[in-house]
mmCIF file of C-alpha atoms in Angstrom:
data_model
loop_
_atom_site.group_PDB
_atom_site.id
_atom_site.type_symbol
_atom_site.label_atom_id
_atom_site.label_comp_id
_atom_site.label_asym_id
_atom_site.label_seq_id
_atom_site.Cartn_x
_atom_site.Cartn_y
_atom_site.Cartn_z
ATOM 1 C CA UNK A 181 71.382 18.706 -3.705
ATOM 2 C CA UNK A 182 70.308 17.456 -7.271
ATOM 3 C CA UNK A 183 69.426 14.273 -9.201
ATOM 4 C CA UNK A 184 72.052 11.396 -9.043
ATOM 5 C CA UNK A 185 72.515 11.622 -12.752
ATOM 6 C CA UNK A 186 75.481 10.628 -14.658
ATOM 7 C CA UNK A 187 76.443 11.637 -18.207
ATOM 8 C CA UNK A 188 74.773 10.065 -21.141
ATOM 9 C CA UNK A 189 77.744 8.356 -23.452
ATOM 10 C CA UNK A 190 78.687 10.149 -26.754
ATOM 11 C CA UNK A 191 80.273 8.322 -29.810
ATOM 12 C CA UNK A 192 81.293 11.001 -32.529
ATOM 13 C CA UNK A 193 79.775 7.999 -35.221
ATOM 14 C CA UNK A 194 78.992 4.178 -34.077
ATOM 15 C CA UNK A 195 78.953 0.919 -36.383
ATOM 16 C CA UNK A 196 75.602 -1.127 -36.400
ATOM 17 C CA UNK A 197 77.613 -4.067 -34.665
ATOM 18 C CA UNK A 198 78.898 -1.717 -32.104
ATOM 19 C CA UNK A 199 75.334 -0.020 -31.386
ATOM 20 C CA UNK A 200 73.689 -3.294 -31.593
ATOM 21 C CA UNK A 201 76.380 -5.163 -28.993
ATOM 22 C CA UNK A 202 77.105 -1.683 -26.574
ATOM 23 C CA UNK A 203 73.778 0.073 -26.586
ATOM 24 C CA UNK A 204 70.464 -1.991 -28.065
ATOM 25 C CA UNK A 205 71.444 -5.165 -26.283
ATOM 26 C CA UNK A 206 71.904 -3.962 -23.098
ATOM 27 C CA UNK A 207 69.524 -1.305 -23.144
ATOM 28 C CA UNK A 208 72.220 1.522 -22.659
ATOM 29 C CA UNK A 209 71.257 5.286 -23.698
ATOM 30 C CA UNK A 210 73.887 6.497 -26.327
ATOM 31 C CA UNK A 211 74.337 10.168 -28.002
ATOM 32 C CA UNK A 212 75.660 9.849 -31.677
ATOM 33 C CA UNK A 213 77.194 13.364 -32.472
ATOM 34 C CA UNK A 214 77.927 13.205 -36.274
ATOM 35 C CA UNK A 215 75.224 10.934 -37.786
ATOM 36 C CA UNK A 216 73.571 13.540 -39.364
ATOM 37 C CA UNK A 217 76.166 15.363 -41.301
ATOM 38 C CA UNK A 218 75.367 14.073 -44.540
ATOM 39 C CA UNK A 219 71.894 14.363 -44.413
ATOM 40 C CA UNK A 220 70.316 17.764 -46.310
ATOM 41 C CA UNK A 221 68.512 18.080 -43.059
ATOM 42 C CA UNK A 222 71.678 19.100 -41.126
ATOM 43 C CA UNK A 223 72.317 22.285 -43.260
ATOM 44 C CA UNK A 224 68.399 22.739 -44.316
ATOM 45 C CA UNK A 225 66.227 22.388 -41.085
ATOM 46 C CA UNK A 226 65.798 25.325 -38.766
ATOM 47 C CA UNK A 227 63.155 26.940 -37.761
ATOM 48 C CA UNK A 228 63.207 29.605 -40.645
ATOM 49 C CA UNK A 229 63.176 26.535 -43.579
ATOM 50 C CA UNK A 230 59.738 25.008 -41.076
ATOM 51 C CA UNK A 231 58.247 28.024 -41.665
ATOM 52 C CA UNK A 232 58.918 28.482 -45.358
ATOM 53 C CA UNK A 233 57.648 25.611 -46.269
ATOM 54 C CA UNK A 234 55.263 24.728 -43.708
ATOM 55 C CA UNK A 235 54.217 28.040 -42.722
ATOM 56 C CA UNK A 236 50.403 27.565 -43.710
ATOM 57 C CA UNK A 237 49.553 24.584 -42.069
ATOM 58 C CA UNK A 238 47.475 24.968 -38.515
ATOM 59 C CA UNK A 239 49.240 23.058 -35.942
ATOM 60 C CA UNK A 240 48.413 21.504 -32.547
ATOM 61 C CA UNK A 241 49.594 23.180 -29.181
ATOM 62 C CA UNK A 242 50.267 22.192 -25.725
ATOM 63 C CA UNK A 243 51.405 23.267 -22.701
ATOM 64 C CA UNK A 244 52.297 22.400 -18.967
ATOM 65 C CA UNK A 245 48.970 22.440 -17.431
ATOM 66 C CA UNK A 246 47.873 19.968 -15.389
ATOM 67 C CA UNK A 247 45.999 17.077 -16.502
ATOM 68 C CA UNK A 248 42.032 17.248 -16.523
ATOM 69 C CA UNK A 249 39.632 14.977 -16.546
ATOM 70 C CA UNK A 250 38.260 16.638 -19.517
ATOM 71 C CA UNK A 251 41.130 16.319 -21.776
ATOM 72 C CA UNK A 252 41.069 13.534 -24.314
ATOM 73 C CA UNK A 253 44.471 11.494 -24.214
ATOM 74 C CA UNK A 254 46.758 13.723 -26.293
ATOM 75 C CA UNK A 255 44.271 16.323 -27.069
ATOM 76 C CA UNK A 256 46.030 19.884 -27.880
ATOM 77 C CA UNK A 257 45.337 22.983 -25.614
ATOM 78 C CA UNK A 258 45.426 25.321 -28.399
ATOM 79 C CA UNK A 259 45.912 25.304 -32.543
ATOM 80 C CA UNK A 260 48.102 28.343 -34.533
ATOM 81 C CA UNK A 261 49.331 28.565 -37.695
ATOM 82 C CA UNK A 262 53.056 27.372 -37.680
ATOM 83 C CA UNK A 263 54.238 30.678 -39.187
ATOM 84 C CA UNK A 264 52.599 32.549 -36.507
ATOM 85 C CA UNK A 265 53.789 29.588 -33.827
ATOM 86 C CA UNK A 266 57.473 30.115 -35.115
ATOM 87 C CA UNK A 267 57.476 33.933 -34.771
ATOM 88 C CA UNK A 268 55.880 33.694 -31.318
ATOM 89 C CA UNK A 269 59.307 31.235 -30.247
ATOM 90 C CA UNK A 270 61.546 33.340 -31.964
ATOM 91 C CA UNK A 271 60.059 36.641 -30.105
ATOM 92 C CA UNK A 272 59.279 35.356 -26.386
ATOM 93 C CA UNK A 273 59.438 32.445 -24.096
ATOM 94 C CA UNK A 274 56.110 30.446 -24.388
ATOM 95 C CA UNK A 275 54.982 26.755 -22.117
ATOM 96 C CA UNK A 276 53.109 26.045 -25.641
ATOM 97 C CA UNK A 277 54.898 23.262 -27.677
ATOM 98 C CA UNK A 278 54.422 20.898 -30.328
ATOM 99 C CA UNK A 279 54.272 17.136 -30.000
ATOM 100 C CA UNK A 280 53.501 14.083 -31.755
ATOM 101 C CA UNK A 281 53.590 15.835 -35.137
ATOM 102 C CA UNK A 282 53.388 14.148 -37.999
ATOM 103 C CA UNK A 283 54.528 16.870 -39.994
ATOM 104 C CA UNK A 284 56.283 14.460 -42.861
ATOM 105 C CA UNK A 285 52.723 13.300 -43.681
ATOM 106 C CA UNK A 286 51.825 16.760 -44.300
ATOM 107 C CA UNK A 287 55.038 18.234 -45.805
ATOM 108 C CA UNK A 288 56.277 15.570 -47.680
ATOM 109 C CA UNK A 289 58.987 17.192 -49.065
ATOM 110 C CA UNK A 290 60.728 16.482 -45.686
ATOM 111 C CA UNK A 291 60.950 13.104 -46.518
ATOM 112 C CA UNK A 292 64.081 13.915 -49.099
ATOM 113 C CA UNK A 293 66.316 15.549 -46.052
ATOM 114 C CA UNK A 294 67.091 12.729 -43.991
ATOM 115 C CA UNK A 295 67.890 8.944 -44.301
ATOM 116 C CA UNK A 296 66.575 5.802 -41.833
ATOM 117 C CA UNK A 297 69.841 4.965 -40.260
ATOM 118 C CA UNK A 298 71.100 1.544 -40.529
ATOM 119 C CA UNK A 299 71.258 0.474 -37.135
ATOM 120 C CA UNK A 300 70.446 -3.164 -37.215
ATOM 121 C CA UNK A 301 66.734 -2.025 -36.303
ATOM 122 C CA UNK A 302 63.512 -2.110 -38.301
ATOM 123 C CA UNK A 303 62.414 1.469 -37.828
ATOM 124 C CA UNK A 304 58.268 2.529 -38.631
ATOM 125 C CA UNK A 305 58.991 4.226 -41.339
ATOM 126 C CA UNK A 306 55.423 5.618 -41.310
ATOM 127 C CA UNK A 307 55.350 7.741 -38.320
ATOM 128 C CA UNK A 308 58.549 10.172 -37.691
ATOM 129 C CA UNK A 309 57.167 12.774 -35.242
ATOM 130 C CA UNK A 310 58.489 16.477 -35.263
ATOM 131 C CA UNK A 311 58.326 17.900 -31.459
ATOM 132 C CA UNK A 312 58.903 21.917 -31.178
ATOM 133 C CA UNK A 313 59.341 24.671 -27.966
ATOM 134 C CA UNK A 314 60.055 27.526 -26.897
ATOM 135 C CA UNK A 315 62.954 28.753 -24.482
ATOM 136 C CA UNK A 316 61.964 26.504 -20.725
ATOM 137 C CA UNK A 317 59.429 25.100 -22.095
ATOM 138 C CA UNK A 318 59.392 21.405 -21.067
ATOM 139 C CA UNK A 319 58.079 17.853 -21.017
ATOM 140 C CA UNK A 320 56.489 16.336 -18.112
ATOM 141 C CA UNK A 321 58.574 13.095 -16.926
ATOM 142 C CA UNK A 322 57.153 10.733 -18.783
ATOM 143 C CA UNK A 323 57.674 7.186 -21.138
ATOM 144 C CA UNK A 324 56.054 6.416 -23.747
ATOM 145 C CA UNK A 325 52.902 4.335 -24.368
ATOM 146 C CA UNK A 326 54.154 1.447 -26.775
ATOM 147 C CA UNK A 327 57.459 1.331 -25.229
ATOM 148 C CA UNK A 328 59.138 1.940 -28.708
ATOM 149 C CA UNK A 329 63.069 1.896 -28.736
ATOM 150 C CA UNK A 330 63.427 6.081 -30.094
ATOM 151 C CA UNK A 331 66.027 7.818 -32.129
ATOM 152 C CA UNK A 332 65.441 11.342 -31.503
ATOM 153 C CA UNK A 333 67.199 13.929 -33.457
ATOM 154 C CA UNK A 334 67.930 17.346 -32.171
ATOM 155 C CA UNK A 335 68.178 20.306 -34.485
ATOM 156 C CA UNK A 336 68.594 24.090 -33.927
ATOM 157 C CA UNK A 337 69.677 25.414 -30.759
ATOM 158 C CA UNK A 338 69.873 23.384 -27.304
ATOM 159 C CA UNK A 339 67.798 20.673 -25.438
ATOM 160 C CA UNK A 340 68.256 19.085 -21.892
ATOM 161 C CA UNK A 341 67.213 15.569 -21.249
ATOM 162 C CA UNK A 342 67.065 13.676 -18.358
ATOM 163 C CA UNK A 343 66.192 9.745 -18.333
ATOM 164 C CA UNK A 344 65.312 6.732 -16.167
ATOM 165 C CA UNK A 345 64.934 3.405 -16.734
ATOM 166 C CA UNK A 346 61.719 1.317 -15.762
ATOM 167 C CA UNK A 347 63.691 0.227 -12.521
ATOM 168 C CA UNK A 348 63.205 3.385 -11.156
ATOM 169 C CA UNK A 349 59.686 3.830 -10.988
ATOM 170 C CA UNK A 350 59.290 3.670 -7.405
ATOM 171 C CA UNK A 351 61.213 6.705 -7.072
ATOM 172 C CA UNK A 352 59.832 8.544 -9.457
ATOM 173 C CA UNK A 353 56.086 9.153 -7.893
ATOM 174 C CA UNK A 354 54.845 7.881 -10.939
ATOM 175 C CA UNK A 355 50.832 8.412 -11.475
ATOM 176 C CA UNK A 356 48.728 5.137 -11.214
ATOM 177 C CA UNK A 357 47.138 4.346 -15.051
ATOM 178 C CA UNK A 358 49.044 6.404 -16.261
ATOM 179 C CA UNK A 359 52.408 7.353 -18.616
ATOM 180 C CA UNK A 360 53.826 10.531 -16.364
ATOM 181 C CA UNK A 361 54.750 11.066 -12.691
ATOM 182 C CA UNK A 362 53.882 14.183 -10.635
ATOM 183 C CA UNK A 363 53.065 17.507 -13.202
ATOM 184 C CA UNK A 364 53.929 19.206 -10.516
ATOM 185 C CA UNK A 365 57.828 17.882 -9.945
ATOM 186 C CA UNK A 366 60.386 20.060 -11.643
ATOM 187 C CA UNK A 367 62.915 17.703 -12.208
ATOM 188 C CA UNK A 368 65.237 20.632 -13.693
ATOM 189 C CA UNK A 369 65.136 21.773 -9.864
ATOM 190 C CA UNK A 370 63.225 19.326 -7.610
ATOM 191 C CA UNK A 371 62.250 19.828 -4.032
ATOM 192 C CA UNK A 372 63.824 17.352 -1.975
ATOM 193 C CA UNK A 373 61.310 18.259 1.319
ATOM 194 C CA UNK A 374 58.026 17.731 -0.807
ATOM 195 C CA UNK A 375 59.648 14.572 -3.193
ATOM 196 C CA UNK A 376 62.021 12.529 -0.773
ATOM 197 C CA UNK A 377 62.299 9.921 -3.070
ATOM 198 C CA UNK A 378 63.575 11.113 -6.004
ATOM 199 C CA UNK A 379 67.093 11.142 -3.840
ATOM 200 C CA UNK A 380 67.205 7.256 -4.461
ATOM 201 C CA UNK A 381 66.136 7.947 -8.290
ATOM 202 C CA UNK A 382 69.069 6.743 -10.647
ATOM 203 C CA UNK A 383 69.118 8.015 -14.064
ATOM 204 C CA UNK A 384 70.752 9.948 -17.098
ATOM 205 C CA UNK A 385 71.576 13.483 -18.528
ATOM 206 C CA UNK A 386 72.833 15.475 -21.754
ATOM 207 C CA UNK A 387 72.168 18.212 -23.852
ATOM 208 C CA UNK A 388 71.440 17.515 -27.201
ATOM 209 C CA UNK A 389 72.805 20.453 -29.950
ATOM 210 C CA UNK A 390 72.104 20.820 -33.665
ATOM 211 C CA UNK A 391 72.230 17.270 -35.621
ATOM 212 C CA UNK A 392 72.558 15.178 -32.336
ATOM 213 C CA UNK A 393 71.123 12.272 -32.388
ATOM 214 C CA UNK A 394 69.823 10.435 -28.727
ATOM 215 C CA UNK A 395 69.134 7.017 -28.582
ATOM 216 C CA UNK A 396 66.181 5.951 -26.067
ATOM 217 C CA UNK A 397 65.781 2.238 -25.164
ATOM 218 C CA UNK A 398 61.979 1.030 -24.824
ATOM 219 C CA UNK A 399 60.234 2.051 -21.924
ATOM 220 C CA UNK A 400 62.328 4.903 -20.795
ATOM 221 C CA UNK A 401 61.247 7.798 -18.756
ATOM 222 C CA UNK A 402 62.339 11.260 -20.396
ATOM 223 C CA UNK A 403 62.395 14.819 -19.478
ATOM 224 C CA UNK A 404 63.553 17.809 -22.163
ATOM 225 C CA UNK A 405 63.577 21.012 -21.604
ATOM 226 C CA UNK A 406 64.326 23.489 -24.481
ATOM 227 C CA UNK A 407 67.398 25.582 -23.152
ATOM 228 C CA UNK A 408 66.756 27.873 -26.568
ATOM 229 C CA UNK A 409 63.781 27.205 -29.161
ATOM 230 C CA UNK A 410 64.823 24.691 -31.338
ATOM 231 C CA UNK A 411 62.935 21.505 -32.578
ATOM 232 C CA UNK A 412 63.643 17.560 -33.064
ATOM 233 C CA UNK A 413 62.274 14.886 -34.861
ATOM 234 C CA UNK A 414 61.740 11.257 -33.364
ATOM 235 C CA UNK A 415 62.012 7.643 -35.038
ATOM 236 C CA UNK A 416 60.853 4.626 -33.590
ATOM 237 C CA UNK A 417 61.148 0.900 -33.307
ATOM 238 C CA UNK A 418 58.662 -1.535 -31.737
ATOM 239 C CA UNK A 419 59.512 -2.925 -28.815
ATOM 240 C CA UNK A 420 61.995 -6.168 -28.854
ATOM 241 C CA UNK A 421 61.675 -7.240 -25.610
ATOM 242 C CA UNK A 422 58.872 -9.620 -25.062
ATOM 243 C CA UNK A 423 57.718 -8.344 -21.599
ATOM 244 C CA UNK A 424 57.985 -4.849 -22.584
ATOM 245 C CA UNK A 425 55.623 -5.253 -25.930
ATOM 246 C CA UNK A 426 53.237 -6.675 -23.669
ATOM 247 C CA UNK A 427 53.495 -3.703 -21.791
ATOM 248 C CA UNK A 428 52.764 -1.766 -24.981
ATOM 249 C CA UNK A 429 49.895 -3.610 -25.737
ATOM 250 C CA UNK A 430 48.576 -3.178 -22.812
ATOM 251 C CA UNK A 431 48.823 0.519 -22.313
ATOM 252 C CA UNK A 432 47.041 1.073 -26.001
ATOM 253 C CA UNK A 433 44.488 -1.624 -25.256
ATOM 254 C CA UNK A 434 43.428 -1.863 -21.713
ATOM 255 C CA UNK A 435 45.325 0.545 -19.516
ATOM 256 C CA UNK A 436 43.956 4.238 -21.921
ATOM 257 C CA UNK A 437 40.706 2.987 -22.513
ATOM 258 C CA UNK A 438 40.021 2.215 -18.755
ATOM 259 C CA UNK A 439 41.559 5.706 -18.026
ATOM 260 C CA UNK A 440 39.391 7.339 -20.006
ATOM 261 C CA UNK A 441 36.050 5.428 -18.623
ATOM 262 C CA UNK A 442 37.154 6.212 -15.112
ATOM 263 C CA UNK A 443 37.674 10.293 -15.983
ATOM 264 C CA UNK A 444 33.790 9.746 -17.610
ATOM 265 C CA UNK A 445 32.302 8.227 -14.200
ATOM 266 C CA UNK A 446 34.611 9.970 -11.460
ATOM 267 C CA UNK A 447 35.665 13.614 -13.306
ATOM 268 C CA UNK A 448 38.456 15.295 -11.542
ATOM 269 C CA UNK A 449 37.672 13.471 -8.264
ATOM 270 C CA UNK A 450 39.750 10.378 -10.521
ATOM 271 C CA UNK A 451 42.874 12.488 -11.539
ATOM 272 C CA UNK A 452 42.925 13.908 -7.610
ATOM 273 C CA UNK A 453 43.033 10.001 -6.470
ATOM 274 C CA UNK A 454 45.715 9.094 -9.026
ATOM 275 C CA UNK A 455 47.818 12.157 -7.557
ATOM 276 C CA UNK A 456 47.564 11.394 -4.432
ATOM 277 C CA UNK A 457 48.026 8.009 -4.989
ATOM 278 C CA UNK A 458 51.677 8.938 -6.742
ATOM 279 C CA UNK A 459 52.458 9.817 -3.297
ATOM 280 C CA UNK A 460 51.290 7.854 -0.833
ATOM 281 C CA UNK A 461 52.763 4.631 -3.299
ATOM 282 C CA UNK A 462 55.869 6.247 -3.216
ATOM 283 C CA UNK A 463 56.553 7.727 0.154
ATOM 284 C CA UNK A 464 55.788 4.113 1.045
ATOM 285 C CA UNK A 465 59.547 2.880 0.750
ATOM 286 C CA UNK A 466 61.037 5.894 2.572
#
């Protein structure tokens, strides 16, 4: 048995009256195949240009180990020059991956490759994040914290995503005070026995290739998995919907301070009660 998933759509290119009526409006998950293909970025990036031109800079590093109480929110597990980070990829499978990086901030010759598409949408033009891994390294299910509507563009190689809507969260043994269900689900092969649930969970697949672009309405839970090393780079757009920006504010104000206290006073006895929580919430509507 696996996921009840059903293909993401794909448009070869899509009008800003057609994405705006079709995808934003309703909240739909699209995959725009060709909107990249004039950009320099489409011949330029691969991993070889990163490290020619980025090669010095010391990166941050993560990996698939569980949460502890003494991580900071978003802390890296390790740091490596990108050169040496890009050979490792290139030589071996490694969990260690890059995310959140503002690497346009520090390379700012990037900036010339691509365009803002004009999608009807204000996009921050401040913050586009690069996101790099290895081959099976992955993502734990997760959405993200200011419920930003994301364009995220795939390039080099292949990447599976999986997605969920907020509407599913009771399947999804989502962790209390948190942005992530269960680290320990694989939702490239879950077990059915241990996470009943997840056989009601409705959602969304694809695999992104070289120049894809995936759009992400706000508040949706994703998954990627790097079939093959590769990288992508990730545009955002506040949230729209009134209920959903008070989410976001939320989250960044209240909800990841009070986290962070609790971890302080209870240690690891916190993150084992959030766990264990995820389950007991869940199993709940069996």
């Amino acid at each position: 048995m696996s996921l009840n998933l059903q293909d993401i759509p794909r448009v070869k290119t899509i009008t800003k009256a057609d994405f705006l009526k079709h995808y934003f409006k309703p909240q739909k998950p699209v995959v725009v195949e060709c909107l990249t293909q004039d950009w320099p970025a489409y011949s330029k990036w691969n991993l070889e240009y990163m490290k020619a031109i980025g090669g010095d800079i010391t990166i941050p590093l993560y990996d698939d180990r569980p949460v502890d109480y003494k991580d900071g929110f978003n802390e890296p597990h390790a740091k490596m020059k990108l050169r040496d980070y890009i050979d490792l990829l290139k030589r071996q499978p490694t969990k260690y991956r890059i995310f959140l990086w503002n690497a346009l901030k520090e390379i700012p010759q990037l900036q010339k490759d691509f365009t803002f598409p004009k999608l009807g949408i204000h996009l921050i033009k401040r913050v586009p994040m690069l996101f790099f891994g290895g081959r099976d390294s992955h993502t734990f299910m997760h959405y993200d914290i200011d419920f930003a509507n994301i364009f995220h563009f795939h390039f080099e190689g292949q990447k599976q995503v999986i997605l969920f809507d907020q509407t599913q969260n009771e399947f999804l043994y989502k962790i209390p005070h948190a942005l992530i269900t269960r680290e320990d689900i694989d939702f490239n092969n879950p077990d059915f026995k241990k996470w009943p649930m997840l056989k009601k969970a409705k959602g969304f697949k694809t695999e992104l290739k070289h120049g894809e672009m995936l759009y992400m309405p706000e508040g949706y839970w994703h998954y990627m998995r790097y079939i093959t090393p590769g990288f992508s780079m990730s545009l955002r757009a506040l949230a729209r919907n009134p209920k959903n920006f008070s989410k976001a504010i939320y989250n960044i104000l209240i909800m990841r301070n009070f986290d962070n206290v609790m971890r302080r006073i209870k240690g690891q006895q916190w993150i084992d009660w959030k766990n264990q929580q995820a389950i007991l919430k869940t199993n709940k509507h069996l």
